[in-house]
CSV table of C-alpha atoms in Angstrom, one decimal:
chain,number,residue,atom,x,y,z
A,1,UNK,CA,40.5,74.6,92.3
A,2,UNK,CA,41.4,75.0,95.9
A,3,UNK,CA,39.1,74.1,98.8
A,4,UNK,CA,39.5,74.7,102.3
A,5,UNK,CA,37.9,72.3,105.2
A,6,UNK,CA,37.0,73.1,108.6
A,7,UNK,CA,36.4,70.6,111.2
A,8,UNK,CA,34.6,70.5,113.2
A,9,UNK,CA,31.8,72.9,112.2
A,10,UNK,CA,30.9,73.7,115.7
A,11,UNK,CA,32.3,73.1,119.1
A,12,UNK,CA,31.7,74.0,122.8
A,13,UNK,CA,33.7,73.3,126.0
A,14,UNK,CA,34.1,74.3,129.2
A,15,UNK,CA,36.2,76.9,129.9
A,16,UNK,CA,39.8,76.5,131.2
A,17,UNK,CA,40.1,73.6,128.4
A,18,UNK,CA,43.0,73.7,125.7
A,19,UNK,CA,41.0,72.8,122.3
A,20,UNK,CA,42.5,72.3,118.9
A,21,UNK,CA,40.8,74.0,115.4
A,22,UNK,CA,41.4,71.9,112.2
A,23,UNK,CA,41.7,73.1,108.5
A,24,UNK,CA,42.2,71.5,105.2
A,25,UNK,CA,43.0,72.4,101.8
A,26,UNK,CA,43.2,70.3,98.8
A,27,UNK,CA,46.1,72.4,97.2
A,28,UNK,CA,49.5,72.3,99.0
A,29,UNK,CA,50.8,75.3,96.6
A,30,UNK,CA,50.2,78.1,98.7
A,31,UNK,CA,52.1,81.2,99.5
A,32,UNK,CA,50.1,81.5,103.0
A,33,UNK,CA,47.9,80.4,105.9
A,34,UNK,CA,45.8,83.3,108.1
A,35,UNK,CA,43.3,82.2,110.9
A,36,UNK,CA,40.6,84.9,111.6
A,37,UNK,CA,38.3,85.0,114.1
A,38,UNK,CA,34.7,86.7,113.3
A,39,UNK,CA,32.0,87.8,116.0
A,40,UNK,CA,28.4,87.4,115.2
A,41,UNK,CA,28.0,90.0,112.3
A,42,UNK,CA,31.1,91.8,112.2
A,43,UNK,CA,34.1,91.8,110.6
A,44,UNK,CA,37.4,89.6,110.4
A,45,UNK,CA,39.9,89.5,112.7
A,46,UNK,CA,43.6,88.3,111.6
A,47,UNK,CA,45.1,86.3,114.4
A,48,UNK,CA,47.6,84.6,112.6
A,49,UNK,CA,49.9,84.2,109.4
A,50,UNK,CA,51.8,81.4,108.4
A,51,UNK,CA,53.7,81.9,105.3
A,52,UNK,CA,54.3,79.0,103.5
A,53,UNK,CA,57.9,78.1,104.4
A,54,UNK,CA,57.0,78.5,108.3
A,55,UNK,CA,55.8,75.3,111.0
A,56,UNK,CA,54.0,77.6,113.2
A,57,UNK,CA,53.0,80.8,115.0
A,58,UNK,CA,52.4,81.8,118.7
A,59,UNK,CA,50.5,84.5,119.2
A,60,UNK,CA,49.5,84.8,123.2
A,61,UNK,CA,47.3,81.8,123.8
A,62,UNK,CA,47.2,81.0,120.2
A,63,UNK,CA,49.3,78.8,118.6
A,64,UNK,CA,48.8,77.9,115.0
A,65,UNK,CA,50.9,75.4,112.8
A,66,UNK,CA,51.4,74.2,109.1
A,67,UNK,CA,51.7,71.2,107.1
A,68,UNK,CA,51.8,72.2,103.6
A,69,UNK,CA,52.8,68.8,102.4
A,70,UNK,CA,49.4,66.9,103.9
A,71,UNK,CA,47.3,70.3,103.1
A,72,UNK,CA,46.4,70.7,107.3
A,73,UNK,CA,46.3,73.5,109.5
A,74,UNK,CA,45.6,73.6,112.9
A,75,UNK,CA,45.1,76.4,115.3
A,76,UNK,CA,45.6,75.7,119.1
A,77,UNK,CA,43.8,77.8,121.8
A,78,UNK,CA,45.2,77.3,125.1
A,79,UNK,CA,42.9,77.9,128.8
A,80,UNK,CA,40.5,78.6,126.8
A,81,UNK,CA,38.0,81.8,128.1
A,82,UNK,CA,34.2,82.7,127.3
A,83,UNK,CA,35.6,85.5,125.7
A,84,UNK,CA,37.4,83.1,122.9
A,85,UNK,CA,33.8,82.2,122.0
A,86,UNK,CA,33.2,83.2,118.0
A,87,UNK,CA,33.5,81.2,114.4
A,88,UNK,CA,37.4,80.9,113.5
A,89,UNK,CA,37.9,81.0,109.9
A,90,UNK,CA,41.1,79.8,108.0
A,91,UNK,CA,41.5,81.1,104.8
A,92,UNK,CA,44.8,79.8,102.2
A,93,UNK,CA,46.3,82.4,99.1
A,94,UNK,CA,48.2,81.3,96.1
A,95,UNK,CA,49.3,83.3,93.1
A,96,UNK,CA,46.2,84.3,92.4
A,97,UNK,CA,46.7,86.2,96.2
A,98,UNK,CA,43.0,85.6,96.6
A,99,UNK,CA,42.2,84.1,99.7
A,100,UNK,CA,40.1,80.9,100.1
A,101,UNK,CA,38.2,80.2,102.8
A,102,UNK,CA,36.9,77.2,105.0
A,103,UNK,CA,33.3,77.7,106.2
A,104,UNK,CA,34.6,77.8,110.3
A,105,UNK,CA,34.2,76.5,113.4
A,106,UNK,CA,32.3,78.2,115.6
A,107,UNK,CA,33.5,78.1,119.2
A,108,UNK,CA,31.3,78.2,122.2
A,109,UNK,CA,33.8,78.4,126.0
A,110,UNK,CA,30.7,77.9,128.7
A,111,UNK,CA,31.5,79.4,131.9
B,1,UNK,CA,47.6,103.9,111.8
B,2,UNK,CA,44.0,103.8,110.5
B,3,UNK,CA,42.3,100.3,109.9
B,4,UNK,CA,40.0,99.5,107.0
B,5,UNK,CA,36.9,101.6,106.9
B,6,UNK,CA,33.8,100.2,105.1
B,7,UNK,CA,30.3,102.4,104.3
B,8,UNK,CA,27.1,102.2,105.2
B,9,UNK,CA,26.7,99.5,107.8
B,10,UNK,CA,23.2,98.0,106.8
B,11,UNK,CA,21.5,98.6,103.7
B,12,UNK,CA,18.4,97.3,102.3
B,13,UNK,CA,17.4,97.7,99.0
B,14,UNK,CA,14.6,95.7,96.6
B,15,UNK,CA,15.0,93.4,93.8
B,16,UNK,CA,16.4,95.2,90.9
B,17,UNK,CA,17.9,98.2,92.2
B,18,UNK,CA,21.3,99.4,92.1
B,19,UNK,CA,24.1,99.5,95.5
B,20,UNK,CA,27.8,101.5,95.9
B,21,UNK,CA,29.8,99.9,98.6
B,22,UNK,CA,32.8,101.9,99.8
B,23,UNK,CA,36.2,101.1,101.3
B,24,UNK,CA,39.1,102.6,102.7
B,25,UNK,CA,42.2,101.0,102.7
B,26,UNK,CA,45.0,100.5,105.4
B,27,UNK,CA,47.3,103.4,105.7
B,28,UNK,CA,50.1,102.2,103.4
B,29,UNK,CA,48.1,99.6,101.6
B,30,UNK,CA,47.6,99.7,97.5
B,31,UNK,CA,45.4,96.1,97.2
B,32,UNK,CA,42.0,95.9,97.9
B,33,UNK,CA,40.0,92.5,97.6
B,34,UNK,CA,36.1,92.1,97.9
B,35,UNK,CA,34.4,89.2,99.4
B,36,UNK,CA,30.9,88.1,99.9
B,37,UNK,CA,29.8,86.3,103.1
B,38,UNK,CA,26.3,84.5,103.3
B,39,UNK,CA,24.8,83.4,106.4
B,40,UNK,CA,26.8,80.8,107.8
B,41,UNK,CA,29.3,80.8,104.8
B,42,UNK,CA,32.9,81.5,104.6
B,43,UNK,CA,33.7,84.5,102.3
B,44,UNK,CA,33.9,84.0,98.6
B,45,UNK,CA,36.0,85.9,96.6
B,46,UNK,CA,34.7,88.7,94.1
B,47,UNK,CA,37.7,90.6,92.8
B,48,UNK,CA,40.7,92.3,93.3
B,49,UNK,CA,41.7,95.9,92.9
B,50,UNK,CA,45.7,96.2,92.8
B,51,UNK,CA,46.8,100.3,91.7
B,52,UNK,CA,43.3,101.1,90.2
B,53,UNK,CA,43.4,97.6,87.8
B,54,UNK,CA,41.3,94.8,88.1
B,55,UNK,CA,43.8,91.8,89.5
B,56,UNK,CA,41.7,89.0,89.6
B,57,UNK,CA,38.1,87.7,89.2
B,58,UNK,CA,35.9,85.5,91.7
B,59,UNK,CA,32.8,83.2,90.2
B,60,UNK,CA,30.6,86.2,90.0
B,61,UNK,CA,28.3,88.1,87.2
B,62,UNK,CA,29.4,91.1,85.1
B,63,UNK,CA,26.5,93.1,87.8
B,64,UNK,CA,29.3,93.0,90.2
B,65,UNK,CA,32.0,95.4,89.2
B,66,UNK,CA,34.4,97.3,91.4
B,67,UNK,CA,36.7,100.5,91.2
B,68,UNK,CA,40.0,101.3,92.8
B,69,UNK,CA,41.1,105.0,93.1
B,70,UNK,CA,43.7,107.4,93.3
B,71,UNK,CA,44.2,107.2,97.3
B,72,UNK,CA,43.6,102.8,96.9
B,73,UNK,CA,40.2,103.7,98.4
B,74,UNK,CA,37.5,101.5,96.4
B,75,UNK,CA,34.0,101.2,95.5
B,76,UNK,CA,31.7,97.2,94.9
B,77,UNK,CA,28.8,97.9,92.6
B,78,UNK,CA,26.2,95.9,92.0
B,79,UNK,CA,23.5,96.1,89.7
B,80,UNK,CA,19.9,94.4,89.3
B,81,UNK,CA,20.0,93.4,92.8
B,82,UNK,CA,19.1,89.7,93.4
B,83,UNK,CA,17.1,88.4,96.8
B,84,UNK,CA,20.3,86.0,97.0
B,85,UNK,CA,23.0,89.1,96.5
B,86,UNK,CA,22.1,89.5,100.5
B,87,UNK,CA,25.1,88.9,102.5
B,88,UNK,CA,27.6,90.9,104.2
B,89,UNK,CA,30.4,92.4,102.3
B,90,UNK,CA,33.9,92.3,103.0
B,91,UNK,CA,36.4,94.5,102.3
B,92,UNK,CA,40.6,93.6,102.7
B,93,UNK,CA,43.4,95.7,102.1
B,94,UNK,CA,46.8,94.3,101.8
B,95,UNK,CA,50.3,95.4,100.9
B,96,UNK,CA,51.4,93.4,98.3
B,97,UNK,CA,54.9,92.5,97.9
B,98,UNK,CA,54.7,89.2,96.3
B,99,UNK,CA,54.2,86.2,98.9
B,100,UNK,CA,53.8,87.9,102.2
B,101,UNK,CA,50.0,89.7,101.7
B,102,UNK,CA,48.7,89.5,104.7
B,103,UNK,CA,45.0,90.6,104.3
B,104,UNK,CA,43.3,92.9,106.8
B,105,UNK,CA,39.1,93.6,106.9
B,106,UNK,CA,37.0,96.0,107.7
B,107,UNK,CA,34.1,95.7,109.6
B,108,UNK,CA,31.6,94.8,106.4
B,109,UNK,CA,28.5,96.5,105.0
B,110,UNK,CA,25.2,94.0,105.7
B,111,UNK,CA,23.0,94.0,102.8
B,112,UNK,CA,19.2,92.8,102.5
B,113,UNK,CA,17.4,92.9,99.4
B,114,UNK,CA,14.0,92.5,100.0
């Protein structure tokens, strides 16, 4: 059964820092890797997708890469802004194409 | 392109009763998944509707069942409500060609059961 980590579980820095997100699963036979990010009580937001043959993903500010042999995931948020502050998720699909989520890390940027 | 609608917002209902939640997929999309999200959770997976047919099964009780229709629009039913069935509901739609299903939300339906 696949499980995902996140770590850590929450985080706050000052804003203008680079900070890195970590995620772990315990199955390296995946098709795919999404990071979401999720505002207090809404919705998911896809940032990025990593399929399974792919390093990495740049996306703006957001870089996200893949080790599918060592089951990690990290996403990387560059001068980071107030407005990045929310709980990124990482979620990890297989055959079944359900995805499996980590619990997040919720993100605090202080002014 | 229209995103993934859900229906209603908030709902509350009491211990027993019954609830429809309603999706609309992504323009294009014929998969629609279901998740549940508690408080400070990740989602967990409750099924899987791929052209109208159930395509996979979370950890949950017959009292969740789920339709897909015509259009890939889809209902969540729940039955004999539980005060821990409160959560907020997801719902994805995807394209699926194989490997590269990419999963898009809506916006979720919060439920309380009181």
């Amino acid at each position: 059964k696949q499980e995902v980590t996140q770590i850590p579980a929450a985080l706050s820095v000052p804003e203008g820092e680079n900070l890195v997100l970590n995620c772990s699963f315990t199955d390296s036979a995946i098709y795919n890797l999404q990071w979401f990010r999720q505002d207090p009580g809404k919705g998911l937001t896809s940032l990025l997708l990593i399929q399974s043959s792919q390093r990495e993903q740049t996306s703006g500010r957001l870089n996200a890469s893949l080790d599918k042999s060592s089951g990690r995931s990290t996403l990387y948020i560059a001068a980071s802004q107030p407005g990045d502050s929310a709980t990124y998720l990482c979620a990890v699909s297989g055959s079944a194409r359900q995805l499996t989520f980590g619990s997040g890390t919720q993100l605090t940027v202080l002014p | 392109e229209t995103g993934v609608t859900q229906s209603p917002t908030h709902l509350i209902k009491t211990r027993g009763q019954q609830v429809t939640l309603r999706c609309s997929s992504q323009s294009g999309h014929n998969t629609v998944s279901w998740y549940q999200q508690a408080l400070g959770q990740g989602p967990q997976f409750i099924f899987q509707y791929y052209r109208e047919e159930e395509n996979g099964r979370g950890n949950f009780p017959p009292r969740f069942s789920g339709l897909q229709f015509p259009n890939y629009s889809s209902e969540l039913n729940v039955n004999a409500l539980e005060l821990d069935d409160s959560a907020l509901y997801l719902c994805a739609s995807s394209l699926d060609t194989g490997r590269n299903n990419e999963q898009f939300f809506g916006p979720g339906t919060r439920l309380t059961v009181l």
